[in-house]
mmCIF file of C-alpha atoms in Angstrom:
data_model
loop_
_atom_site.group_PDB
_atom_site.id
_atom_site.type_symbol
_atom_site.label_atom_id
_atom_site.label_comp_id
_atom_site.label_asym_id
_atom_site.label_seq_id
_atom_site.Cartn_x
_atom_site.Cartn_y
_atom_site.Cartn_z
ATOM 1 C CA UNK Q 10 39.176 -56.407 -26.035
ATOM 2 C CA UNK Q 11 37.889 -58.856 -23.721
ATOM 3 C CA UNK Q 12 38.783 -56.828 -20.860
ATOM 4 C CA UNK Q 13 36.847 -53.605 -21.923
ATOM 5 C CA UNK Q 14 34.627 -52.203 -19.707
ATOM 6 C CA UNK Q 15 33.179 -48.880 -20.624
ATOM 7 C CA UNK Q 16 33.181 -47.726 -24.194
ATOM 8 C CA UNK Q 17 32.726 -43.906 -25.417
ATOM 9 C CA UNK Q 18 30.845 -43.943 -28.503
ATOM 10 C CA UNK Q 19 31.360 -40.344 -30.544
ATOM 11 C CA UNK Q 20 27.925 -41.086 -33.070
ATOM 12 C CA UNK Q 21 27.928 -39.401 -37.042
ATOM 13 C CA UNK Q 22 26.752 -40.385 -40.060
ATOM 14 C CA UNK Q 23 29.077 -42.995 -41.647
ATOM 15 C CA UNK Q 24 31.932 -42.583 -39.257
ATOM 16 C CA UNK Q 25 31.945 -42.959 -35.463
ATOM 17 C CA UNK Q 26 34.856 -42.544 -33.039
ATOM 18 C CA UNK Q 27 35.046 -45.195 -30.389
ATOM 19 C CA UNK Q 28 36.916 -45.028 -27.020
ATOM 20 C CA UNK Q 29 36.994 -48.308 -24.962
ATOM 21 C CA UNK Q 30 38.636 -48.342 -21.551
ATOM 22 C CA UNK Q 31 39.084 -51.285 -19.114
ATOM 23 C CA UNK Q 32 38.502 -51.378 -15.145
ATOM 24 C CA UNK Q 33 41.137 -49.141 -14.309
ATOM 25 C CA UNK Q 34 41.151 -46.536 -16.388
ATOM 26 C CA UNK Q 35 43.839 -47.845 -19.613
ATOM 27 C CA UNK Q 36 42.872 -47.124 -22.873
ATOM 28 C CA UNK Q 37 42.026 -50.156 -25.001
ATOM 29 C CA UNK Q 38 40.999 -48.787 -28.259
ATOM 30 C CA UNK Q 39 40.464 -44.796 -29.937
ATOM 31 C CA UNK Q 40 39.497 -45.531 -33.693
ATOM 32 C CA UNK Q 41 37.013 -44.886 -35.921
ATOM 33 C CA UNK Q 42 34.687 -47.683 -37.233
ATOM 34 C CA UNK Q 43 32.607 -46.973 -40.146
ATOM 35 C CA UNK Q 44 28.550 -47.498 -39.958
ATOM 36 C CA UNK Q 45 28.212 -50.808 -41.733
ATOM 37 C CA UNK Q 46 30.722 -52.316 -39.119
ATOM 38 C CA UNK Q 47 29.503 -50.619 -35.890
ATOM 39 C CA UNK Q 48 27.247 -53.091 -34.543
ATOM 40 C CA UNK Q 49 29.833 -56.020 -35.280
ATOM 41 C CA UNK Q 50 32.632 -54.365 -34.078
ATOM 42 C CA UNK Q 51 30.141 -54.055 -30.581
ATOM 43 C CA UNK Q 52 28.875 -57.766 -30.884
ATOM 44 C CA UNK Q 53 32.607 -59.135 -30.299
ATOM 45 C CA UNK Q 54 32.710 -56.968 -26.904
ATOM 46 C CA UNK Q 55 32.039 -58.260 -23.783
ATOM 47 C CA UNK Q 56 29.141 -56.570 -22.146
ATOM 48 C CA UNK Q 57 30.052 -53.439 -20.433
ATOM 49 C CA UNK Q 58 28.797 -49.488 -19.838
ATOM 50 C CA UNK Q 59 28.617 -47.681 -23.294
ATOM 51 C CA UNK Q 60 27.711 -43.963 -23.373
ATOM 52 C CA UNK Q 61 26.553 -41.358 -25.542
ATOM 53 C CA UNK Q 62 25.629 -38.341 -26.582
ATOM 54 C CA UNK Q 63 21.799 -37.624 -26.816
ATOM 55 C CA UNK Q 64 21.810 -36.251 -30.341
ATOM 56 C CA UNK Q 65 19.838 -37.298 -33.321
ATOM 57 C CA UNK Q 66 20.143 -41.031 -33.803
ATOM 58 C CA UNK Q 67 21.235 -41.760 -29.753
ATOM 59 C CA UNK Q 68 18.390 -42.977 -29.583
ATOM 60 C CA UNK Q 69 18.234 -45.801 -32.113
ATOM 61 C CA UNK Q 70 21.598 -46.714 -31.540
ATOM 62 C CA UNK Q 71 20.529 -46.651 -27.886
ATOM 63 C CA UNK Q 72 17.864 -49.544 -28.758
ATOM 64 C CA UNK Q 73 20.560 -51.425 -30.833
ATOM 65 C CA UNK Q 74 23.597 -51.707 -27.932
ATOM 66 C CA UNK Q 75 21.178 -52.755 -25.560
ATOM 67 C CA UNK Q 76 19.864 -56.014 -27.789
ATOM 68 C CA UNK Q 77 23.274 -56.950 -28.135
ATOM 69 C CA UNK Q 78 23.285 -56.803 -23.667
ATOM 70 C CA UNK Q 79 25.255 -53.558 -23.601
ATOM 71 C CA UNK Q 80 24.476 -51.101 -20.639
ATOM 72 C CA UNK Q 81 23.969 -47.930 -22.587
ATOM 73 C CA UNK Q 82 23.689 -44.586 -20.733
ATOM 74 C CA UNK Q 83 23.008 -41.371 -23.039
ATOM 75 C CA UNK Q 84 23.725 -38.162 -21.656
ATOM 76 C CA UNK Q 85 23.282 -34.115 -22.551
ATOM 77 C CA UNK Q 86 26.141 -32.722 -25.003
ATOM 78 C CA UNK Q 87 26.262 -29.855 -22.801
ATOM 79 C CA UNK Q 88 26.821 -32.057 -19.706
ATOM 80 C CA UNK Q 89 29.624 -33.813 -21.957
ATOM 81 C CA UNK Q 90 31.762 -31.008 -22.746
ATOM 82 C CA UNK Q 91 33.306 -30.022 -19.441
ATOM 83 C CA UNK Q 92 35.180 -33.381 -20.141
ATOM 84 C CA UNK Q 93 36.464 -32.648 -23.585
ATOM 85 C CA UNK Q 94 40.605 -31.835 -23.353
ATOM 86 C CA UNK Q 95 42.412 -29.027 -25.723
ATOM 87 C CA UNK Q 96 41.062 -29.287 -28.524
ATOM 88 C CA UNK Q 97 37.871 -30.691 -30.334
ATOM 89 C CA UNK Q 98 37.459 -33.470 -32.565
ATOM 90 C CA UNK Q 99 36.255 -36.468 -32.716
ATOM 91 C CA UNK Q 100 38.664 -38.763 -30.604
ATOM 92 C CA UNK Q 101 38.692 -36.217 -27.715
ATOM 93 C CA UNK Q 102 34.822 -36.006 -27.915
ATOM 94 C CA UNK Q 103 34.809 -39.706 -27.567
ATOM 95 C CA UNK Q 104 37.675 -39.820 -24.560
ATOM 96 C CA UNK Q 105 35.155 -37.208 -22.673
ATOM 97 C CA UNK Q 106 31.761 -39.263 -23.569
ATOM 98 C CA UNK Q 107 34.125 -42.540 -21.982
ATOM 99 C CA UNK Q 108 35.255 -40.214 -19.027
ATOM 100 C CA UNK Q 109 31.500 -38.565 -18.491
ATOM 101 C CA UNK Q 110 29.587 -41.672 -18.456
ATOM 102 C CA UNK Q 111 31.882 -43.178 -15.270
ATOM 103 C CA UNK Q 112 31.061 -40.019 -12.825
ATOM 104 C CA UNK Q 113 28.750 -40.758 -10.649
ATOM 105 C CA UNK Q 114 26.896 -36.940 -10.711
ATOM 106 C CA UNK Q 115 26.256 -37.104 -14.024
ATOM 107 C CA UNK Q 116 22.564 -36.990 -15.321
ATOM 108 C CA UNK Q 117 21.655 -39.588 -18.041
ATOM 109 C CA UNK Q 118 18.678 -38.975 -20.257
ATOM 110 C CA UNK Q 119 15.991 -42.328 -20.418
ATOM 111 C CA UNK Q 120 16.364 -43.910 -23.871
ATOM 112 C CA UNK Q 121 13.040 -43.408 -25.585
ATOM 113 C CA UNK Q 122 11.186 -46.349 -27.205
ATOM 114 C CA UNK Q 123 10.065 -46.004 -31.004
ATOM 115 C CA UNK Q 124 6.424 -45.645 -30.237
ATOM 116 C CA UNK Q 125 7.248 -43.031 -27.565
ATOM 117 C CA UNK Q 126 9.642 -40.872 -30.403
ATOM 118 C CA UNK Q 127 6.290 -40.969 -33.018
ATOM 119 C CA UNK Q 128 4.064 -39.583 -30.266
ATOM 120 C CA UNK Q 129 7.113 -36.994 -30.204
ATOM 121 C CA UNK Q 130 7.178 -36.870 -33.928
ATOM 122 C CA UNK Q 131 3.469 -35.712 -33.927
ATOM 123 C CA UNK Q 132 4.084 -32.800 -32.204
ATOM 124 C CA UNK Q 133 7.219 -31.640 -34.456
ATOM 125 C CA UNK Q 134 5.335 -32.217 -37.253
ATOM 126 C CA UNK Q 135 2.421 -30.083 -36.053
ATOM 127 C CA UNK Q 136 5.226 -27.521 -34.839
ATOM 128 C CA UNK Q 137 7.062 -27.380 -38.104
ATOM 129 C CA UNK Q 138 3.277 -26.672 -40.063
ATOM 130 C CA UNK Q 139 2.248 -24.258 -37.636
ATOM 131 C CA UNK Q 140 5.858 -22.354 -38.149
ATOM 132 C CA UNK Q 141 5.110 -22.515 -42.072
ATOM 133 C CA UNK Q 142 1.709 -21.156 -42.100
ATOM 134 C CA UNK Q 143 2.963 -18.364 -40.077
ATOM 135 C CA UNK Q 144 5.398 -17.302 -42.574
ATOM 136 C CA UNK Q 145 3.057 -17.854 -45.088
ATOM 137 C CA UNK Q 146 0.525 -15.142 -43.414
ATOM 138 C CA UNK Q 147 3.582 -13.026 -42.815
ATOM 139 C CA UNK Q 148 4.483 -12.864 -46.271
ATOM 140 C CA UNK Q 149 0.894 -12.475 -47.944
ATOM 141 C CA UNK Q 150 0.664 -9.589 -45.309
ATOM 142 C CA UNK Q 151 3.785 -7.812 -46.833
ATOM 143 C CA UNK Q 152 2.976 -8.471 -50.327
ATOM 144 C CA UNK Q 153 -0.090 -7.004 -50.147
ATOM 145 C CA UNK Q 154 1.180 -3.458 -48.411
ATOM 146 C CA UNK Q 155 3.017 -3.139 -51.032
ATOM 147 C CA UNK Q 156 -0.399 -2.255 -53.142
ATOM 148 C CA UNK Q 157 -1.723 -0.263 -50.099
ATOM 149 C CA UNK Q 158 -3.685 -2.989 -48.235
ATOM 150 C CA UNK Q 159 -3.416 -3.587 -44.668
ATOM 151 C CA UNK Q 160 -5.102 -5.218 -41.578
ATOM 152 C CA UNK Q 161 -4.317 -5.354 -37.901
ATOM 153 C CA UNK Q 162 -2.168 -8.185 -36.234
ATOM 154 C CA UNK Q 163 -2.947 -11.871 -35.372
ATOM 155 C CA UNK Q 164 -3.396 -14.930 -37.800
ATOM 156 C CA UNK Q 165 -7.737 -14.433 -37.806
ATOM 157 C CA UNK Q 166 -7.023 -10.587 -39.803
ATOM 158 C CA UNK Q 167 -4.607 -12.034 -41.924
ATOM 159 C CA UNK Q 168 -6.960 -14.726 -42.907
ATOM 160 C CA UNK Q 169 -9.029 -11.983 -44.459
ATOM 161 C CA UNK Q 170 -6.447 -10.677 -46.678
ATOM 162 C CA UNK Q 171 -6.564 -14.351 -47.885
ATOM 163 C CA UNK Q 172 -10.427 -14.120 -48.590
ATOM 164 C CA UNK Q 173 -9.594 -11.083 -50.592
ATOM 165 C CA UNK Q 174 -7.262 -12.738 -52.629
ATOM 166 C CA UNK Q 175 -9.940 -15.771 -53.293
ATOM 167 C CA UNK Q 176 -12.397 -13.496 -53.759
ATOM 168 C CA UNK Q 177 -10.914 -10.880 -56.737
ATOM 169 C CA UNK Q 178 -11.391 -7.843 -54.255
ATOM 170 C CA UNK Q 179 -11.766 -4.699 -56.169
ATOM 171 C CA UNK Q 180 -8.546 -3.416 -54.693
ATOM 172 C CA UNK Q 181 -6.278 -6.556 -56.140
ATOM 173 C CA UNK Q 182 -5.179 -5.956 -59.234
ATOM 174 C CA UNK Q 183 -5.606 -9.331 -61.345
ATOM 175 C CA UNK Q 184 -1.799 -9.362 -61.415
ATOM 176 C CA UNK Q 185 -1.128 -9.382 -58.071
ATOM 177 C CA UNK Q 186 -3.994 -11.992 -57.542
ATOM 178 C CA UNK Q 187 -2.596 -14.686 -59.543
ATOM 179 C CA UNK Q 188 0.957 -13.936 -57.995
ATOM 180 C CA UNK Q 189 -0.138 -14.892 -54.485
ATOM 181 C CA UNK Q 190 -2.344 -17.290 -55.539
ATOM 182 C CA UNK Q 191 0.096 -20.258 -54.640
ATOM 183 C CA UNK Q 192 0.274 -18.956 -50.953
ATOM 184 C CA UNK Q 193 -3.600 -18.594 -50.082
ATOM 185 C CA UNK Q 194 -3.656 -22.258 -51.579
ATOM 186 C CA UNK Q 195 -0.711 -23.239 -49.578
ATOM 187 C CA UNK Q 196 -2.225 -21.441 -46.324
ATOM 188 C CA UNK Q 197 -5.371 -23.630 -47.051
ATOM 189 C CA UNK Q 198 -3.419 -27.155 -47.043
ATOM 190 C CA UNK Q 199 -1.769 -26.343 -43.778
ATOM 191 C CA UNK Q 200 -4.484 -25.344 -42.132
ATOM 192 C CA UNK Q 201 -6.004 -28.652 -43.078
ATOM 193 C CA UNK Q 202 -2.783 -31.024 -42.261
ATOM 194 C CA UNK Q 203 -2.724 -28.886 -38.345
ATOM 195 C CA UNK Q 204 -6.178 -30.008 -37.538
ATOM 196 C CA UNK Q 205 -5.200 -33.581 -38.717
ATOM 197 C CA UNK Q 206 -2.617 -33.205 -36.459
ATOM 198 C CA UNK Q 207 -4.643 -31.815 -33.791
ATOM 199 C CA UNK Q 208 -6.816 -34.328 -34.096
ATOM 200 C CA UNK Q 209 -4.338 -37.173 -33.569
ATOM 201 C CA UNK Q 210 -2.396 -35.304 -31.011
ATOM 202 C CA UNK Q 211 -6.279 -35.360 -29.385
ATOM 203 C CA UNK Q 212 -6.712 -39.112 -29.614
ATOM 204 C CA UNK Q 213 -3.340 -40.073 -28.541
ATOM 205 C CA UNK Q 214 -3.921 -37.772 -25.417
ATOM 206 C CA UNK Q 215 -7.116 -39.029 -24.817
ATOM 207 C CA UNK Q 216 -5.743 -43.053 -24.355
ATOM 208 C CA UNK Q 217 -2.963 -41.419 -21.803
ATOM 209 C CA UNK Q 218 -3.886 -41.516 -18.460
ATOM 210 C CA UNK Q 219 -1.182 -39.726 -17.328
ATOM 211 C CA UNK Q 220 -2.306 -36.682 -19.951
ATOM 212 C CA UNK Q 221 -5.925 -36.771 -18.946
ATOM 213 C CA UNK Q 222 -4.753 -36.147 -15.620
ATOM 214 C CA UNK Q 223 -2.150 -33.460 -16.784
ATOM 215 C CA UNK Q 224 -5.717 -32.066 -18.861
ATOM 216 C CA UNK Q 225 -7.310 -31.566 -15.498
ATOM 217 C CA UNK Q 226 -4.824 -28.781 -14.793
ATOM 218 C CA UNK Q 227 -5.996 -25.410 -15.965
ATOM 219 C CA UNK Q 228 -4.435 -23.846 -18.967
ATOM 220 C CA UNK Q 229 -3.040 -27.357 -20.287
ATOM 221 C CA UNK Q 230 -4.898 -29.082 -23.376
ATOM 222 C CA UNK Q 231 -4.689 -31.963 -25.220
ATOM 223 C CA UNK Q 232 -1.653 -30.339 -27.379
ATOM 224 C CA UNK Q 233 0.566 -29.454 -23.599
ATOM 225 C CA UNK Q 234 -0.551 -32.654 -22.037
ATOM 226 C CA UNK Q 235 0.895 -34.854 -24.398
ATOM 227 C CA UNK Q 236 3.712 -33.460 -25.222
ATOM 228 C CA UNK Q 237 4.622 -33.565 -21.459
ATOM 229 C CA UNK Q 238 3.410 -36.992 -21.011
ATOM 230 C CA UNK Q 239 5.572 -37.935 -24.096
ATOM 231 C CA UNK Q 240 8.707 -36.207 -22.888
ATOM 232 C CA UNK Q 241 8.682 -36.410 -19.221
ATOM 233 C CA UNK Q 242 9.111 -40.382 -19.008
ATOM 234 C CA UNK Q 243 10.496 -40.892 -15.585
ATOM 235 C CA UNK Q 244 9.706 -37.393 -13.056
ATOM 236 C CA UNK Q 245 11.773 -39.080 -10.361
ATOM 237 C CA UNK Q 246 14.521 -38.330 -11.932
ATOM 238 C CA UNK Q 247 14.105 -34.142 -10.564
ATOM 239 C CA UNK Q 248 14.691 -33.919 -7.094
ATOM 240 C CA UNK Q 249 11.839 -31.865 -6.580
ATOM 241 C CA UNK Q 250 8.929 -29.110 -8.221
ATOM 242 C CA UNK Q 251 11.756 -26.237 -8.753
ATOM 243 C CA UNK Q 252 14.448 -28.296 -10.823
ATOM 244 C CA UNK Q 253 11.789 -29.574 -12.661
ATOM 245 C CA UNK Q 254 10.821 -26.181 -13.950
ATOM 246 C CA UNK Q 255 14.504 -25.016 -13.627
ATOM 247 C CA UNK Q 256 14.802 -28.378 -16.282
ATOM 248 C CA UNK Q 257 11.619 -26.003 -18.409
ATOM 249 C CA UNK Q 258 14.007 -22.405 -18.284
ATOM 250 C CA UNK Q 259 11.182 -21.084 -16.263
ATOM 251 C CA UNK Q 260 13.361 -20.303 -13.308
ATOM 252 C CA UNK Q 261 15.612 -17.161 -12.739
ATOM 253 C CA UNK Q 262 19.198 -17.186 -13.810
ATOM 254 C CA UNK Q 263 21.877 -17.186 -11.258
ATOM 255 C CA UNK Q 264 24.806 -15.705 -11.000
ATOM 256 C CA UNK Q 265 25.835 -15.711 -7.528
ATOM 257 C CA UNK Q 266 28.946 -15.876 -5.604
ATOM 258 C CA UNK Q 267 30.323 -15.059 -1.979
ATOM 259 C CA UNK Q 268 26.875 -15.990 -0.203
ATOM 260 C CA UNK Q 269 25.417 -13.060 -2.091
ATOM 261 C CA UNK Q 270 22.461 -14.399 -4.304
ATOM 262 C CA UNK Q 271 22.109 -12.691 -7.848
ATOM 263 C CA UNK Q 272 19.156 -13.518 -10.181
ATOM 264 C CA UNK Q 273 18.563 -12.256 -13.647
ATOM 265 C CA UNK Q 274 15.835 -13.265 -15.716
ATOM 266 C CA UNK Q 275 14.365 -16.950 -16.619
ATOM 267 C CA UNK Q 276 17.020 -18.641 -17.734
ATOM 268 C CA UNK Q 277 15.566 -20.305 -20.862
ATOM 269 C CA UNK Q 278 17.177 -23.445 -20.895
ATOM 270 C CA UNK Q 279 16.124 -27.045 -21.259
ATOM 271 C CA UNK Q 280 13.271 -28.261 -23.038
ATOM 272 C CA UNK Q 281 11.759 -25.030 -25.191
ATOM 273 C CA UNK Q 282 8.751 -26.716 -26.598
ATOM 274 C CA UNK Q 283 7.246 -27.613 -22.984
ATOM 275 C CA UNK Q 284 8.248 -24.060 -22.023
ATOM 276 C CA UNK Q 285 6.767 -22.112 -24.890
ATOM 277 C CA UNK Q 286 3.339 -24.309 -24.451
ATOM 278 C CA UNK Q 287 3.401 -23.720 -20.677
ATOM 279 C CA UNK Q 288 3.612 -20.090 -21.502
ATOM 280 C CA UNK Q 289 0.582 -20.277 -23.797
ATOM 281 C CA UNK Q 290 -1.513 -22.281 -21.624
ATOM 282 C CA UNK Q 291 -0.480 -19.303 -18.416
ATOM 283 C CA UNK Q 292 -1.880 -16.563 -21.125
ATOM 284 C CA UNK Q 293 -4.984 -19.095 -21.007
ATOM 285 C CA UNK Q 294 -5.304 -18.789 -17.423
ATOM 286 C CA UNK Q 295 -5.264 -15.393 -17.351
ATOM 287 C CA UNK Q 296 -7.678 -14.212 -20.116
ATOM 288 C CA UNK Q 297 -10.166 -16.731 -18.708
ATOM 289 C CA UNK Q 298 -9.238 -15.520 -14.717
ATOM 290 C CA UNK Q 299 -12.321 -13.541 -14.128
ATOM 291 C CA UNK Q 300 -15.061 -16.306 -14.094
ATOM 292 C CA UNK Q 301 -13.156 -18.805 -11.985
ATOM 293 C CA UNK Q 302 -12.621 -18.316 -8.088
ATOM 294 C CA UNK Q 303 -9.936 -21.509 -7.674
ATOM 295 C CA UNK Q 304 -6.623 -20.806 -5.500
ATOM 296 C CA UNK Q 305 -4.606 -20.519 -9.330
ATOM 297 C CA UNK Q 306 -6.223 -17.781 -10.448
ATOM 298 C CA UNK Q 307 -7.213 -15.645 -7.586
ATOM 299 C CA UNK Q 308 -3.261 -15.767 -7.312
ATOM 300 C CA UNK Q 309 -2.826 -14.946 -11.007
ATOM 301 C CA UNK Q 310 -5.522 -11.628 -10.380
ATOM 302 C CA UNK Q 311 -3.428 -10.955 -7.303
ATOM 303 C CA UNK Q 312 -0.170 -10.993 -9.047
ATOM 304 C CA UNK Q 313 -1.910 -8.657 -12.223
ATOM 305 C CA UNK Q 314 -2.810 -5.729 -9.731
ATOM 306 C CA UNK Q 315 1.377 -5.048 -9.404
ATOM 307 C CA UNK Q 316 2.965 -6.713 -12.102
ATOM 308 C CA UNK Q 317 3.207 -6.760 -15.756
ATOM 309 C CA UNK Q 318 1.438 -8.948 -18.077
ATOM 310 C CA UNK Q 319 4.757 -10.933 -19.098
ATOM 311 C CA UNK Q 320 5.838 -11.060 -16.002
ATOM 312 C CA UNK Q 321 2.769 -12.736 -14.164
ATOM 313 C CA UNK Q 322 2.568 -15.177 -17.637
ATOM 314 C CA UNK Q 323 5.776 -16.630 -16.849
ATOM 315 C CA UNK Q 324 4.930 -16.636 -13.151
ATOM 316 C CA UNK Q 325 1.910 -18.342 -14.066
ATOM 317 C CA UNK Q 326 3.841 -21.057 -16.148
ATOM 318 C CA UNK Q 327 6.093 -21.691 -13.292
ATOM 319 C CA UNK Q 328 3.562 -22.445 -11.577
ATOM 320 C CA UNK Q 329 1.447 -24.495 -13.763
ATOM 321 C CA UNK Q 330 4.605 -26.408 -14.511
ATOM 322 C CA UNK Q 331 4.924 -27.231 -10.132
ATOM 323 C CA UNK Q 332 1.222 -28.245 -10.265
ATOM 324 C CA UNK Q 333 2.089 -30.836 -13.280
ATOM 325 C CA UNK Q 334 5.268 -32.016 -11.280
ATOM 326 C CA UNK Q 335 3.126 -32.637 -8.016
ATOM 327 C CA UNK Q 336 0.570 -34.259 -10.317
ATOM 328 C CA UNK Q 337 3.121 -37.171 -12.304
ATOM 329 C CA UNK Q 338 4.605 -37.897 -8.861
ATOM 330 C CA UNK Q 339 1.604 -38.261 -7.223
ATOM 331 C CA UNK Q 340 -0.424 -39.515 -10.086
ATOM 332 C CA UNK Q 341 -3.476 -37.649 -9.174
ATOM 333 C CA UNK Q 342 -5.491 -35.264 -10.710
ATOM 334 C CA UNK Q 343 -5.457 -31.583 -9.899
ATOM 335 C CA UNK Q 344 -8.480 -30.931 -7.375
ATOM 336 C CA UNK Q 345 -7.605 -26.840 -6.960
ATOM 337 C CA UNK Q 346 -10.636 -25.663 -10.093
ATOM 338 C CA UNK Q 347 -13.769 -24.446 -8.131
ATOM 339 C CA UNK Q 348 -16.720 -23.011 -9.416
#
């Protein structure tokens, strides 16, 4: 084992699949070593290139290899596959994470430090609450058609059906009161626990220089800042503005062939968290277009006179999400807001 000199690590639970080639190519070792034994069975290598998947736990195995002097590359499952031969299991996925992490295109994702993945953790927390308290509005909504009382959409009219609960309206049979009870209490905690987490998400963002410049940018908060700040760790890694919002899915899909260019819609892909809060903070921009003359959103009212709403939203977010690429390479703030 001396001469190994990239490994393929398949990760699990309580058993991985390792893959350990030497210089040129010959297989050294394809077994599986159980959890307890993993970072033993690693200390007796030499050091050498070790890659894997990014998955949960890549991560913290990530941090591990490299304290024992390991180089340790982790890479994008979907990147990964190509390599994978026949069929699937966990020796092939490990041959193809040993093959992928030798080619010299492929794209490695930074491993993240723990303080970096809590700042992350804040903002899947306050994700994960939001996502609860919606179903919980969804489902006090329904219950209460069922006895013939309605309200119009968003979270603010729904709130009132709560207050009706709380307050024994005339029209809530006692019955029906104490049975959804449980949810208005419920609704009540998260909304509590989301501005904790706002308020965290505030004060981390306010210590960031890179999100206070990101907060300069029109349409991105304290919530958008940081979570791009957080996730986009190295920028030089995107060749330029348009893969970096290809990385966000805000660019159009293609499907050409034969020098003839064919685009569908946005593609989607990558990082759906930044994209979803890029799309908010474009609504931002323009609901609030009207009272600001700067280049963004005389564009945005210029866009609104021949297209759709959605449309010029995700125009708007492809945009914003240039501006913030221009902004972490250049590390300046934006200067385009005018009175």
């Amino acid at each position: 084992m001396s001469a190994v000199a990239a490994v393929g690590l398949d990760l699990a639970k309580h058993v991985f699949q390792v893959h350990a080639v030497d210089a040129a190519g010959r297989v050294l070792a394809s077994k599986s070593v159980r959890r307890k034994d993993l970072l033993a069975f690693f200390e007796k290598l030499p050091g050498c290139l070790v890659g894997l998947e990014a998955c949960g736990s890549a991560h913290h195995w990530a941090r591990e290899l490299i304290r024992l002097g390991h180089d340790v590359r982790l890479m994008p499952p979907a990147y990964v596959k190509p390599y994978v031969r026949r069929q699937k299991n966990d020796a092939a996925d490990a041959a193809a994470i040993c093959e992928a992490v030798t080619r010299p295109s492929m794209r490695f994702v930074p491993v993240r430090s723990v303080e970096n993945q809590a700042v992350l953790m804040h903002h899947k927390v306050r994700e994960l609450l939001v996502a609860q308290r919606t179903q919980l509005l969804n489902a006090l909504r329904g219950h209460l058609t069922e006895i013939g009382i309605i309200t119009a959409q968003g979270p603010n009219n729904a709130r009132s059906l709560a207050a009706h609960v709380m307050d024994s309206h005339d029209m809530i049979p006692a019955g029906v009161r104490t049975a959804l009870m449980p949810l208005v209490r419920q609704l009540h905690l998260l909304d509590e626990e989301i501005a904790e987490s706002d308020r965290t998400i505030q004060a981390i963002a306010k210590t960031d220089a890179t999100a206070r410049r990101l907060m300069s940018i029109p349409g991105i908060g304290p919530v958008t800042a940081s979570a791009i700040a957080a996730s986009v760790q190295d920028i030089s890694v995107f060749s330029g503005p348009r893969e970096f919002a290809a990385f966000l899915g805000l660019t159009p899909r293609q499907n050409s062939s034969g020098g003839r260019e064919r685009l569908g819609r946005v593609s989607k892909m990558g990082n759906r968290y930044l994209r979803k809060l890029l799309v908010v903070g474009a609504h931002a921009v323009l609901y609030h277009r009207k009272v600001h003359k700067d280049a963004l959103r005389t564009w945005a009212s210029h866009l609104m006179e021949t297209k759709p709403f959605k449309l010029v939203a995700v125009a708007i977010a492809n945009k914003l999400a240039r501006i913030v690429f221009a902004i972490l390479r250049g590390g300046t703030r934006y200067a385009g807001v005018n009175a």
